[in-house]
């Protein structure tokens, strides 16, 4: 039987952070240290769950209309396209988002940041990409928030996103940041991505075309998935 | 054609539960009363052997006939305060592997957590499938006996038990694709 080849995290994760990223202290005990085994691309790696209209409701993508009143904060539209590594749109992809409110507080019992909760904002949403791979959320701009990683540590404002591609192994969880944030240089999570060009891909762009007069600012965030089609290893395993 | 640079992975952080783990029964592929239903439970453990109360495990599997279907086979379980995840499912059938081989029944497993900047990918096999496991091209491709054993879930009441060790001597074998 053919032995599976191994690859170090360092060699494998060109666009992604390493598991072992000491500046982000919680990785210390949670980072796998052994080399990764390279799987052949069988149906198990090439297939994945499909989602449809039944999995999302209309209000799921508008985080400003999930309660009686409107949340406080700066209303924004976040939109973009999900693409595979060849630039083809990924349609019917389920995107889930979660975020802090405008004051930088999460609806989560573990969040101890002494900033106010907003009774009109939960901060969770979901939607499906359309035939062109496009998605769109309406929300409020999340605030920055402190954490205990190091003295005076603050996370730059961000929205968490979870994306299903066509294959389960294409699955991505990431964070979308906002342009020009002064907290970038001091954030170990943002900087865990070693390549500065790859880091740029996590920053949304302010977009006049999406910005709606008298109503909301628009940000554009395109997402490129990796997965089995993106590695140079696709052929020999048949 | 030039390949596009990928969007980098980032951690789910500590606060993902209200965003990702609120759908009812997201950890059930079948209801517990279905004939042949099995429970797969376990813990995600860190390098100090402590279970993680803020991790999320997702599975993807074929149906009992060994067919990957669009609308069946994916489930998600956040870990509880004492670090437990659990799924109710049916044992998948065998699916084809490379070069005319047949794979043993298995699940694809992804682990997400605070402190993990990207998901860890592994597979779970079944301890009562010794014959099929002996023919499995992935299991047989792993030389290290402990690494191979780390992928095989043991028998438990109503199903199987699968602990995932993120680090240390007992680290679970993780994959690249
Ligand atoms: Fe966050």
Tab-separated table of C-alpha atoms in Angstrom, chain B residues 8-82:
chain	number	residue	atom	x	y	z
B	8	UNK	CA	-6.818	33.312	4.799
B	9	UNK	CA	-8.426	31.381	7.621
B	10	UNK	CA	-8.946	33.016	11.026
B	11	UNK	CA	-10.022	31.552	14.344
B	12	UNK	CA	-13.702	31.177	15.254
B	13	UNK	CA	-12.730	32.957	18.488
B	14	UNK	CA	-14.487	32.474	21.820
B	15	UNK	CA	-17.909	33.843	20.850
B	16	UNK	CA	-19.109	31.696	17.947
B	17	UNK	CA	-21.831	29.784	19.772
B	18	UNK	CA	-24.615	32.302	19.210
B	19	UNK	CA	-23.708	32.492	15.526
B	20	UNK	CA	-23.003	28.880	14.638
B	21	UNK	CA	-24.547	26.647	17.281
B	22	UNK	CA	-28.147	27.792	17.647
B	23	UNK	CA	-29.897	25.674	15.034
B	24	UNK	CA	-31.964	22.973	16.752
B	25	UNK	CA	-30.686	19.416	16.333
B	26	UNK	CA	-27.764	20.450	14.132
B	27	UNK	CA	-25.920	17.483	15.644
B	28	UNK	CA	-28.527	14.930	14.537
B	29	UNK	CA	-28.401	13.384	11.086
B	30	UNK	CA	-31.198	11.088	12.177
B	31	UNK	CA	-33.447	11.194	15.215
B	32	UNK	CA	-32.344	8.945	18.087
B	33	UNK	CA	-35.373	6.652	17.665
B	34	UNK	CA	-34.395	5.579	14.135
B	35	UNK	CA	-33.384	1.953	13.874
B	36	UNK	CA	-29.594	1.731	13.436
B	37	UNK	CA	-29.076	5.187	14.961
B	38	UNK	CA	-25.722	5.478	16.703
B	39	UNK	CA	-24.334	8.110	19.029
B	40	UNK	CA	-20.817	9.358	18.376
B	41	UNK	CA	-19.445	11.332	21.272
B	42	UNK	CA	-16.095	12.494	22.478
B	43	UNK	CA	-13.989	15.375	23.650
B	44	UNK	CA	-11.503	17.733	22.058
B	45	UNK	CA	-8.410	17.836	24.296
B	46	UNK	CA	-5.517	20.291	24.407
B	47	UNK	CA	-1.828	19.574	24.923
B	48	UNK	CA	-2.317	19.487	28.706
B	49	UNK	CA	-5.075	16.895	28.369
B	50	UNK	CA	-7.791	19.427	29.240
B	51	UNK	CA	-11.075	19.222	27.330
B	52	UNK	CA	-12.031	22.334	25.340
B	53	UNK	CA	-15.362	23.938	26.314
B	54	UNK	CA	-15.177	26.307	23.339
B	55	UNK	CA	-14.640	24.076	20.334
B	56	UNK	CA	-16.933	23.014	17.505
B	57	UNK	CA	-16.800	19.736	15.628
B	58	UNK	CA	-18.350	19.172	12.199
B	59	UNK	CA	-18.772	15.873	10.381
B	60	UNK	CA	-19.420	14.931	6.766
B	61	UNK	CA	-20.290	11.376	5.792
B	62	UNK	CA	-21.902	9.119	3.226
B	63	UNK	CA	-25.273	7.499	3.918
B	64	UNK	CA	-25.626	3.889	5.070
B	65	UNK	CA	-25.370	2.702	1.460
B	66	UNK	CA	-22.063	4.501	0.923
B	67	UNK	CA	-23.536	7.330	-1.142
B	68	UNK	CA	-22.648	10.976	-0.587
B	69	UNK	CA	-25.898	12.888	-0.806
B	70	UNK	CA	-26.619	16.608	-1.119
B	71	UNK	CA	-29.119	16.781	1.686
B	72	UNK	CA	-27.728	14.283	4.161
B	73	UNK	CA	-24.405	13.802	5.833
B	74	UNK	CA	-23.362	17.072	7.435
B	75	UNK	CA	-23.737	17.848	11.133
B	76	UNK	CA	-22.257	20.183	13.724
B	77	UNK	CA	-21.782	20.004	17.495
B	78	UNK	CA	-20.414	22.722	19.765
B	79	UNK	CA	-18.629	21.329	22.823
B	80	UNK	CA	-20.343	21.632	26.197
B	81	UNK	CA	-18.909	23.187	29.364
B	82	UNK	CA	-17.247	19.868	30.175
